C-alpha atoms as one frame of an Amber mdcrd trajectory, in Angstrom:
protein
  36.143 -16.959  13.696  33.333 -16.548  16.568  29.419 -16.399  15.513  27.050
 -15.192  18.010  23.393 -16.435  17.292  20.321 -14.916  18.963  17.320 -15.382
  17.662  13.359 -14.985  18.534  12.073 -16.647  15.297  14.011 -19.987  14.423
  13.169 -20.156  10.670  16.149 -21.647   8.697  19.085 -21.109  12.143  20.127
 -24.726  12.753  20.604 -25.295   8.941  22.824 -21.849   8.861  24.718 -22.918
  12.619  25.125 -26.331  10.597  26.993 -24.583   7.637  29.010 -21.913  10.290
  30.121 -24.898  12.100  31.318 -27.353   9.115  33.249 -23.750   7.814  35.293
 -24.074  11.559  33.661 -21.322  12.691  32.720 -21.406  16.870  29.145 -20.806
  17.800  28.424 -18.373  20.569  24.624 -18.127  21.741  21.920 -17.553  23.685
  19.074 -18.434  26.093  16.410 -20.967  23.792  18.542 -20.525  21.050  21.630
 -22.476  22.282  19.613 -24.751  23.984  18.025 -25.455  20.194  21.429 -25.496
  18.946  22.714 -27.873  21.275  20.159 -30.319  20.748  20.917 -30.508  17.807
  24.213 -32.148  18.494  26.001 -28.404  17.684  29.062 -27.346  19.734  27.738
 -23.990  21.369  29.148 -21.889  23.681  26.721 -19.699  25.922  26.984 -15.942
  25.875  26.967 -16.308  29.937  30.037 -18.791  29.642  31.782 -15.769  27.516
  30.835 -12.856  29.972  31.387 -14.842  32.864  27.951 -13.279  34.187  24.565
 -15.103  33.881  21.388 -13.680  32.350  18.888 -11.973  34.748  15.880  -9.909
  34.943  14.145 -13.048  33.315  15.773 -12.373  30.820  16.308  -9.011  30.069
  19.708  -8.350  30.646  21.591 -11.043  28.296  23.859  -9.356  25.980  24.534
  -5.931  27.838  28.450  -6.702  28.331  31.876  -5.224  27.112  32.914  -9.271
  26.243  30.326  -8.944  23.609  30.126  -5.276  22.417  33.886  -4.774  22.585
  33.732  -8.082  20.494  31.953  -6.489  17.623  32.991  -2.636  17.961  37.079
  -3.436  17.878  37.876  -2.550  14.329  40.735  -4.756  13.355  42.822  -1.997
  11.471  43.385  -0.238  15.061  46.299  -1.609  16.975  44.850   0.220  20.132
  41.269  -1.560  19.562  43.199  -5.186  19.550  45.911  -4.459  22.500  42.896
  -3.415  24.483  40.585  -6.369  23.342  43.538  -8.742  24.351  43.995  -6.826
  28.046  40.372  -7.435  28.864  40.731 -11.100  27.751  37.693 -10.106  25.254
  37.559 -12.107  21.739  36.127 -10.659  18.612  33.281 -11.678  17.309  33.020
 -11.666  13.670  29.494 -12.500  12.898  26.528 -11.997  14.469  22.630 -13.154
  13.657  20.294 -11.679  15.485  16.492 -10.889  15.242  14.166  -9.086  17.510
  11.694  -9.930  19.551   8.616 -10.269  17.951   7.044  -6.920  18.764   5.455
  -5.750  15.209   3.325  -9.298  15.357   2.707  -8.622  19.247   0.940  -5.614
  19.221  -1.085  -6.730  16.263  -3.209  -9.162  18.108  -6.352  -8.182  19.211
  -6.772  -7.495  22.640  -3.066  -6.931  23.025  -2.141  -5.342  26.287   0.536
  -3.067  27.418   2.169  -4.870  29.783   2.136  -7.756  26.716   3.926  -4.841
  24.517   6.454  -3.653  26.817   7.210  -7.040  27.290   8.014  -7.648  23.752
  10.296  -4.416  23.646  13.734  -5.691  22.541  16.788  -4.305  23.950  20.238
  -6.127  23.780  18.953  -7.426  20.161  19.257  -3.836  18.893  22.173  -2.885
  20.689  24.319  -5.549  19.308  23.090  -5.183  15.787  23.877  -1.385  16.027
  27.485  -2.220  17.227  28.073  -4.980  14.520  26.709  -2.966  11.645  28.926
   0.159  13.016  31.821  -2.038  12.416  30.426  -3.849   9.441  34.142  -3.707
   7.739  34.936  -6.227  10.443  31.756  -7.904  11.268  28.983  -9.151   8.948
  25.196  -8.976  10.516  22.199 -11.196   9.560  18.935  -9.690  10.764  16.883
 -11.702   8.466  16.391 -15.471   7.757  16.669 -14.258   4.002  20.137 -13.507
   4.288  21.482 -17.300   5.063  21.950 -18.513   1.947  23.976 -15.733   0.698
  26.230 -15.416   3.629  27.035 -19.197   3.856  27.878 -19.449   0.187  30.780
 -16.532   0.667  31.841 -17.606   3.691  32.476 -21.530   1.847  34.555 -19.302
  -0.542  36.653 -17.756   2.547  35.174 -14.534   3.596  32.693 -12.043   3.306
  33.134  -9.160   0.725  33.125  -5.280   2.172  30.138  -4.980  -0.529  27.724
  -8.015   1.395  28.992  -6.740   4.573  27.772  -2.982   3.645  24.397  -4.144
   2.335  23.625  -6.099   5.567  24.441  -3.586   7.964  22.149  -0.931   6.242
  19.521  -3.997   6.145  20.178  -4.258   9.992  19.998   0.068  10.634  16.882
  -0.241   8.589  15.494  -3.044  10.637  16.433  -1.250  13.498  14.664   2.157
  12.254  11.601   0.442  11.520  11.536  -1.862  14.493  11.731   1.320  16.867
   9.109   3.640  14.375   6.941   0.601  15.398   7.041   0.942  18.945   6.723
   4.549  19.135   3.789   4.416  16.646   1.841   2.071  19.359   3.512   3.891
  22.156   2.171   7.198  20.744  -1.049   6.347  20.374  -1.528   5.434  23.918
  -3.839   7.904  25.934  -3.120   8.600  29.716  -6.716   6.845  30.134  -4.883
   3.614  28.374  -7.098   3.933  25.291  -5.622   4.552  21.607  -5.793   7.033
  19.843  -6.221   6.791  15.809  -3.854   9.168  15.258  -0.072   8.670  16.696
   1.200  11.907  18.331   4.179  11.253  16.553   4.076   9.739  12.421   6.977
   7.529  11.599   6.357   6.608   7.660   8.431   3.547   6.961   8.493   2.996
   3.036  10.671   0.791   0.905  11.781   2.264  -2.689  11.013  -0.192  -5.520
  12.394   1.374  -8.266  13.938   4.653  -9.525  11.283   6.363 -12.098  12.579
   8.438 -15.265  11.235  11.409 -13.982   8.144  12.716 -12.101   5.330  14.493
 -13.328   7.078  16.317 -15.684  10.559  15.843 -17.212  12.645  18.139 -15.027
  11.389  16.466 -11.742  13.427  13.555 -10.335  10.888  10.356  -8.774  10.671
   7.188  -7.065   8.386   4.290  -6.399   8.112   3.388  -2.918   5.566   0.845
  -1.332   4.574   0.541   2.483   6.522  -1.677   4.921   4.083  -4.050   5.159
   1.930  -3.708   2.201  -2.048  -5.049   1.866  -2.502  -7.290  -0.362  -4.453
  -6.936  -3.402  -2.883  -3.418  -3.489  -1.588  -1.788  -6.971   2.394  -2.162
  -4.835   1.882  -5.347  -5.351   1.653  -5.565  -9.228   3.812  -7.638 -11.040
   4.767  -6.210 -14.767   4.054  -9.335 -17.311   4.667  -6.707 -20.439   5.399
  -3.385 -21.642   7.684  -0.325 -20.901   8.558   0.466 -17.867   5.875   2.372
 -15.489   6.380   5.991 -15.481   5.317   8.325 -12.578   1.706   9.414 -14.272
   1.158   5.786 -15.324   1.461   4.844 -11.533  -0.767   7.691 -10.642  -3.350
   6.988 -12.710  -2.780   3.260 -12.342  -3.581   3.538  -8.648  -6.997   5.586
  -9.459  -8.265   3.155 -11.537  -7.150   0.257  -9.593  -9.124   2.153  -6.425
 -12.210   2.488  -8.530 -12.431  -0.933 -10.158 -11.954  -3.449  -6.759 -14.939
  -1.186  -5.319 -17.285  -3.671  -7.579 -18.493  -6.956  -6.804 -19.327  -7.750
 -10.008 -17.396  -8.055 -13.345 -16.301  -4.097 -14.076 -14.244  -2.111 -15.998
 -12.286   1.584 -15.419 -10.703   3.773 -17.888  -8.431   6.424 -16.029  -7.224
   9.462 -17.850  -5.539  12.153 -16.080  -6.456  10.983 -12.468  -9.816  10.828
 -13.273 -12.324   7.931 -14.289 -13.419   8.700 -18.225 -15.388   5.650 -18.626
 -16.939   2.948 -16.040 -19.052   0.082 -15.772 -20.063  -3.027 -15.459 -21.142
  -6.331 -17.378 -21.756  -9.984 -17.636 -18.242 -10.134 -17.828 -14.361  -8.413
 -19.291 -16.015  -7.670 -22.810 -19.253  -6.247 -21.885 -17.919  -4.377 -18.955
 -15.031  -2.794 -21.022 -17.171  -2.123 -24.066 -19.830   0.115 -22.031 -16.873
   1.632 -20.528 -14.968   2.777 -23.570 -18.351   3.550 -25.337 -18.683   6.608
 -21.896 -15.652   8.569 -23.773 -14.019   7.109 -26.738 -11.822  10.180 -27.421
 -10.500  10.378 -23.326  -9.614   6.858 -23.340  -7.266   7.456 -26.078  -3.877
   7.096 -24.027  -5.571   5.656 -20.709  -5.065   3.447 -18.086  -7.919   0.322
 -18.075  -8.483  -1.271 -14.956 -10.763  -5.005 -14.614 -11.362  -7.007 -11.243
 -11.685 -10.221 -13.269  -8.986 -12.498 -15.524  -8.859 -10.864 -18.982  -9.730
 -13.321 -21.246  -8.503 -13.406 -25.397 -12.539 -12.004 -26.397 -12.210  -8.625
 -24.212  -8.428  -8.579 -25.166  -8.974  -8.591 -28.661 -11.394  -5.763 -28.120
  -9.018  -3.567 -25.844  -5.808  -3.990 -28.157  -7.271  -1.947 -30.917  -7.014
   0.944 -28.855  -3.599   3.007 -27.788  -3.475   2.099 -23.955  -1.106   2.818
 -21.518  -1.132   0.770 -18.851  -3.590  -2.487 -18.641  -4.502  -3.994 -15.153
  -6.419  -7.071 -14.274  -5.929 -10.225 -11.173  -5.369 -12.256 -14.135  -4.836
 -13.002 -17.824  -5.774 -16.116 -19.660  -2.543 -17.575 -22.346  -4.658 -16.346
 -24.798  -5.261 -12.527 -23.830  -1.391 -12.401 -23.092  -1.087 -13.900 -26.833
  -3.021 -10.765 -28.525  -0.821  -8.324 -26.289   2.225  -9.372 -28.464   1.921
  -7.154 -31.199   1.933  -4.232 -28.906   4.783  -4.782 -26.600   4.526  -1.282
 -24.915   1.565  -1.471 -22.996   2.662  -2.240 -19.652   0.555  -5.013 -18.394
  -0.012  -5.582 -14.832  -1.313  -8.272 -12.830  -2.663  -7.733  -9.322  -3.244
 -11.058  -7.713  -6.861 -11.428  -5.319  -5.581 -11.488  -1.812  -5.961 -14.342
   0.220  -9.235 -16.268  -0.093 -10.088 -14.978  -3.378 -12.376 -12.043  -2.048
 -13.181 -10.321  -5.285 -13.929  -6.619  -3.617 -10.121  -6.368  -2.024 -11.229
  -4.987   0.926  -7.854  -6.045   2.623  -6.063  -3.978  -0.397  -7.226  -0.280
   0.733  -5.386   2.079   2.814  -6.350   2.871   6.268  -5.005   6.278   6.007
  -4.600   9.070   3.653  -1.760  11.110   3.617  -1.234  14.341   1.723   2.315
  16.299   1.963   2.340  20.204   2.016   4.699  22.743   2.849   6.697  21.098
   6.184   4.450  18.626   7.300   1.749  16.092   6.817  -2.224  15.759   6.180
  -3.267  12.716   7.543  -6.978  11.458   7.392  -9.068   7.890   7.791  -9.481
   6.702   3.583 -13.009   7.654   2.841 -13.951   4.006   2.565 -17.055   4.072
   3.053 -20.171   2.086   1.378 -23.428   3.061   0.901 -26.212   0.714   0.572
 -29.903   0.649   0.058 -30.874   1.066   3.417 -28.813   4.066   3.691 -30.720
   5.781   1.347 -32.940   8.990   2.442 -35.813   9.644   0.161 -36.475  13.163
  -0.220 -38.941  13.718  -2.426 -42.531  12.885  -3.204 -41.556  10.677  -6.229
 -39.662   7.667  -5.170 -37.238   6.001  -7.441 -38.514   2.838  -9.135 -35.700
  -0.480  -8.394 -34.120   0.360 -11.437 -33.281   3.946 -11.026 -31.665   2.696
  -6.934 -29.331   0.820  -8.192 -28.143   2.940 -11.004 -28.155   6.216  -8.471
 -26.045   3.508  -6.029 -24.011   2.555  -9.582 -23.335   6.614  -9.933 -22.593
   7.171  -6.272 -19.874   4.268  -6.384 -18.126   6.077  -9.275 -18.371   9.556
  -8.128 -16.430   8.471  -4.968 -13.329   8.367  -7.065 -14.079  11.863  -9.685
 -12.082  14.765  -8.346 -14.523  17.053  -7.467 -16.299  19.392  -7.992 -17.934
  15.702  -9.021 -21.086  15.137 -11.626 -21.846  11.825 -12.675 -24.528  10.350
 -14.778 -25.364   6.740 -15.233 -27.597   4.550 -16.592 -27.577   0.568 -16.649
 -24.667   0.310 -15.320 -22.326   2.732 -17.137 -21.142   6.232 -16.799 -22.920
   7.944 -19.460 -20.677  11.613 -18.737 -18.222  12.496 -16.004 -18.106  15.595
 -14.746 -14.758  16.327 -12.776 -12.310  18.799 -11.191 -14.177  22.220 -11.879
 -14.491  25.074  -9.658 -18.399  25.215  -9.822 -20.847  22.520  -9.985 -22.622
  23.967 -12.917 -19.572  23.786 -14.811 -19.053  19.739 -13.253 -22.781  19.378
 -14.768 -22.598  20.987 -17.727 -19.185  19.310 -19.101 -20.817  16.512 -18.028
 -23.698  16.966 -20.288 -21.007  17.858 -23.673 -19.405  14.389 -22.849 -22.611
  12.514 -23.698 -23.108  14.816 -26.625 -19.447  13.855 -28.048 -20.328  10.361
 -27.356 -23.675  10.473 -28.915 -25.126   9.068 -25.441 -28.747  10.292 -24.699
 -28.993  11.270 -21.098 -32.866  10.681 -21.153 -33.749   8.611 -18.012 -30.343
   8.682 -16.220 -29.338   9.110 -13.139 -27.192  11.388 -11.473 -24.503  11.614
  -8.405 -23.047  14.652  -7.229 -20.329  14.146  -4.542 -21.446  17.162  -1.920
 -24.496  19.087  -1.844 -26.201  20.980  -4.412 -26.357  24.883  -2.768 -28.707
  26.053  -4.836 -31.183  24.626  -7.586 -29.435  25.839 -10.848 -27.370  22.607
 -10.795 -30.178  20.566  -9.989 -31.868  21.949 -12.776 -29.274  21.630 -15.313
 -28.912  17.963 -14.609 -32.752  17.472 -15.497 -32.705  19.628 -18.538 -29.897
  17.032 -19.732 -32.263  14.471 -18.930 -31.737  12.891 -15.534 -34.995  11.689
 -14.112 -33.564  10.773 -10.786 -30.366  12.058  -8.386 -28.072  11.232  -5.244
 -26.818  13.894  -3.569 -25.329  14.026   0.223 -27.990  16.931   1.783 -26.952
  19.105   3.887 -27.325  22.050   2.582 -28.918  25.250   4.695 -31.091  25.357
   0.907 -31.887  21.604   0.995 -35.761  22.245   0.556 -35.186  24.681  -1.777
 -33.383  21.955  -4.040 -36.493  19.122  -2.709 -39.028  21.725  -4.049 -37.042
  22.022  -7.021 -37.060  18.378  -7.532 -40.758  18.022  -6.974 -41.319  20.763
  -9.166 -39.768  18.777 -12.000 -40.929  15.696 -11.458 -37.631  13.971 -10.782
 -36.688  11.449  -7.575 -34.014  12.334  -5.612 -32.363  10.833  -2.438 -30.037
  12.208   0.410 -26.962   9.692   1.003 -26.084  11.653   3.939 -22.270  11.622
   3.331 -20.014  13.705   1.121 -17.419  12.357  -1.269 -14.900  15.052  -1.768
 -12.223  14.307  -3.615  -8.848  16.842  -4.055
């Protein structure tokens, strides 16, 4: 048997040449990696030895030779194949390990050029892992350090079965397909005036399924869960299930709204989700508070929801959230205890989303760059709507300016209206949603549903304040927000009516600032 080993990143390769070579099997390599292997006291042959031609272009012609690609294309079962392999004196090669140059990690440095890219553009890697996984009946393929173990163990039983061999050639085509969607995303990006552009002229989504789903959205739809490549960390992909039936494709849905909403806070907060849209927010001294003032916002909506925390659940705020039918519960933690009270209701699926690296408690690293909506035959692609407001971007717009109180409770009602589907109405006040708004055609109708939450939740709306996620167009909305009782409101501006809806504002009495940016949501 004949193993050819060429590798860029040495994780695990002299422990796996080690275990080849006790096994009887001959070692064929490559450049730095024989030179590895034969320091380490392992009989290698080089690849130029076998070709009887040496490696050139620094490098970049190695592998580009009929004694190694007819060694991994003859298929065995073809008399033809091995009379002509033994005419051209060419032996077969029966395994091969090979990953690519390291271009993914390349172009992500800053300040990476593209002479530094080009460079770092693989090409007899990914020829000879195409050839061995077209002939994967007759020749296994490691692409990843991951697959050692595995492949050693079958091979000390005596060969490798046709169903390994199968799995690692589609992990080598898919390592292939993603290795060249990589370079044609940076490649495609590139402007003739060598500056990138944000948007690739060609898209090349690479997504890995985690798990077949029931069904989609509704029973006679077929689904699947798929993450990114290379997913952030501190994203919902990244969940692991601790309890509870398995995720359907609404839970996931929702999960991911919540989960959105509830890392935008610094401080200790809670989210109940219900069809997409937040039913209940805010935010406490910690789990308990911050869920209580959140459930209070719309008991009878939060039946069936989806609760979302950014801190460790602990047994108190469990003990609180159990007596309620919940769907899914997510938090970056869960004390023994809280996990404890979840045992008499083993079908709420419990997640826990762990705080990326560092412990930042806002997950900035967890959000998507890009947003990505399918329609008929193509794509919608957009930059997340990530962004923060803060004090200082505030506009005051009237003659009444809002006290401390009312800024950070118009900056509380902004944060949440980010994530409403709009048309978006929000009123808050200390720190909790005290009626949402969401998903109506007309803003009145956002406002005045808004306004019948409270009512159902017995909530006065006396002194709250309001967000709306685009521009008021006329003064009817404004003014059904302050019959309610808002005393203060956010709003974008923007409008070719904005000083009618100022004078409005004046006329009632009420504060209201421009944020200057619109938060529609669809």
């Amino acid at each position: 048997m004949n193993a050819l080993i060429s590798v860029s990143d040495k994780t695990g390769i002299v422990e796996l040449a080690e275990g080849l070579h006790a096994l009887g099997i001959r070692l064929l390599s490559t450049g730095g990696t024989a030179r590895l292997l034969a320091d380490q006291g392992l009989p290698v042959t080089e690849v130029a030895e076998l070709t009887g031609f040496p490696e050139m272009l620094d490098g970049r012609d190695k592998t580009l030779h009929p004694k190694v690609h007819g060694g991994l294309l003859a298929r065995r079962d073809l008399p033809e194949h091995m009379k002509a392999l033994q005419q051209h004196g060419i032996e077969a090669i029966d395994l091969l390990v090979v990953n690519l140059y390291p271009f993914e990690a390349t172009v992500a440095k800053p300040g990476c050029s593209l002479e530094d890219a080009i460079e770092n553009i693989d090409i007899g890697g990914p020829a000879m892992v195409r050839s061995a996984a077209k002939n994967w009946k007759d020749v296994g393929v490691l692409t990843d350090a991951s697959q050692y173990e595995l492949v050693l163990s079958e091979l000390k039983g005596g060969k490798l079965s046709d169903k390994t061999r199968f799995a690692l050639a589609v992990a080598a085509f898919n390592r292939i397909s993603n290795y060249d969607a990589a370079i044609s995303d940076y490649l495609s990006r590139i402007q003739p005036d060598g500056s990138h552009s944000l948007f690739a002229a060609q898209a090349n989504g690479r997504f890995v399924k985690l798990q077949d789903l029931r069904y989609g959205e509704n029973p006679h739809q077929q689904a699947a869960f798929y993450r990114d490549l290379y997913p952030a960390p501190g994203s919902l992909v990244t969940a692991r299930q601790l309890q509870g039936k398995e995720l359907s494709y609404n839970n996931i849905a929702d999960a991911d709204a919540a989960w959105e909403c509830v890392k935008s806070f610094t401080e200790p907060a809670c989210v109940i989700v219900k069809h997409a849209n937040p039913c209940g927010v805010a935010v406490g001294k910690d789990p308990l508070e911050a869920y209580g003032k959140a459930f209070k916002t719309d008991s009878t909506s939060a039946f069936g929801g989806i609760i979302a925390l950014n801190r460790k659940l602990d047994a108190a705020a469990a003990q609180e959230i159990v007596k309620q039918f919940v769907e899914v519960l997510m938090a970056p933690g869960y004390t023994p205890e809280a996990l404890e009270v979840f045992k008499v209701k083993v079908n709420v699926r419990i997640l826990q989303i762990d705080l990326p690296p560092g412990g930042k408690t806002d997950w900035d690293n967890g959000r998507n760059a890009m947003d990505i909506k399918r329609i008929g035959s193509g794509l919608l692609m957009q930059t997340s709507d990530n962004s923060e407001l803060t004090l200082a971007d505030l506009k005051i717009v009237t003659k009444k300016a809002p006290t401390a109180q009312q800024l950070q409770d118009l900056l509380f009602a902004w944060k949440v209206a980010k994530y409403v589907k709009s048309n978006a109405i929000v009123f808050c006040k200390d720190g909790m949603t005290m009626g949402v708004g969401a998903g109506q055609m007309s803003r009145l109708d956002s406002a005045r549903i808004a306004s019948i939450k409270a009512q159902h939740a017995q909530l006065s709306l006396a002194g709250t304040a309001v967000a709306s996620d685009a521009f008021f167009p006329f003064r009817d909305g404004l003014d059904v927000v302050v019959d309610a009782g808002a005393t203060c409101v956010i709003q974008p501006g923007g409008s070719m009516r904005d000083q009618e809806v100022i004078d409005a504002a004046d006329e009632r009495g009420i504060a209201m600032v421009f944020s200057g940016v619109r938060h529609f949501r669809h």
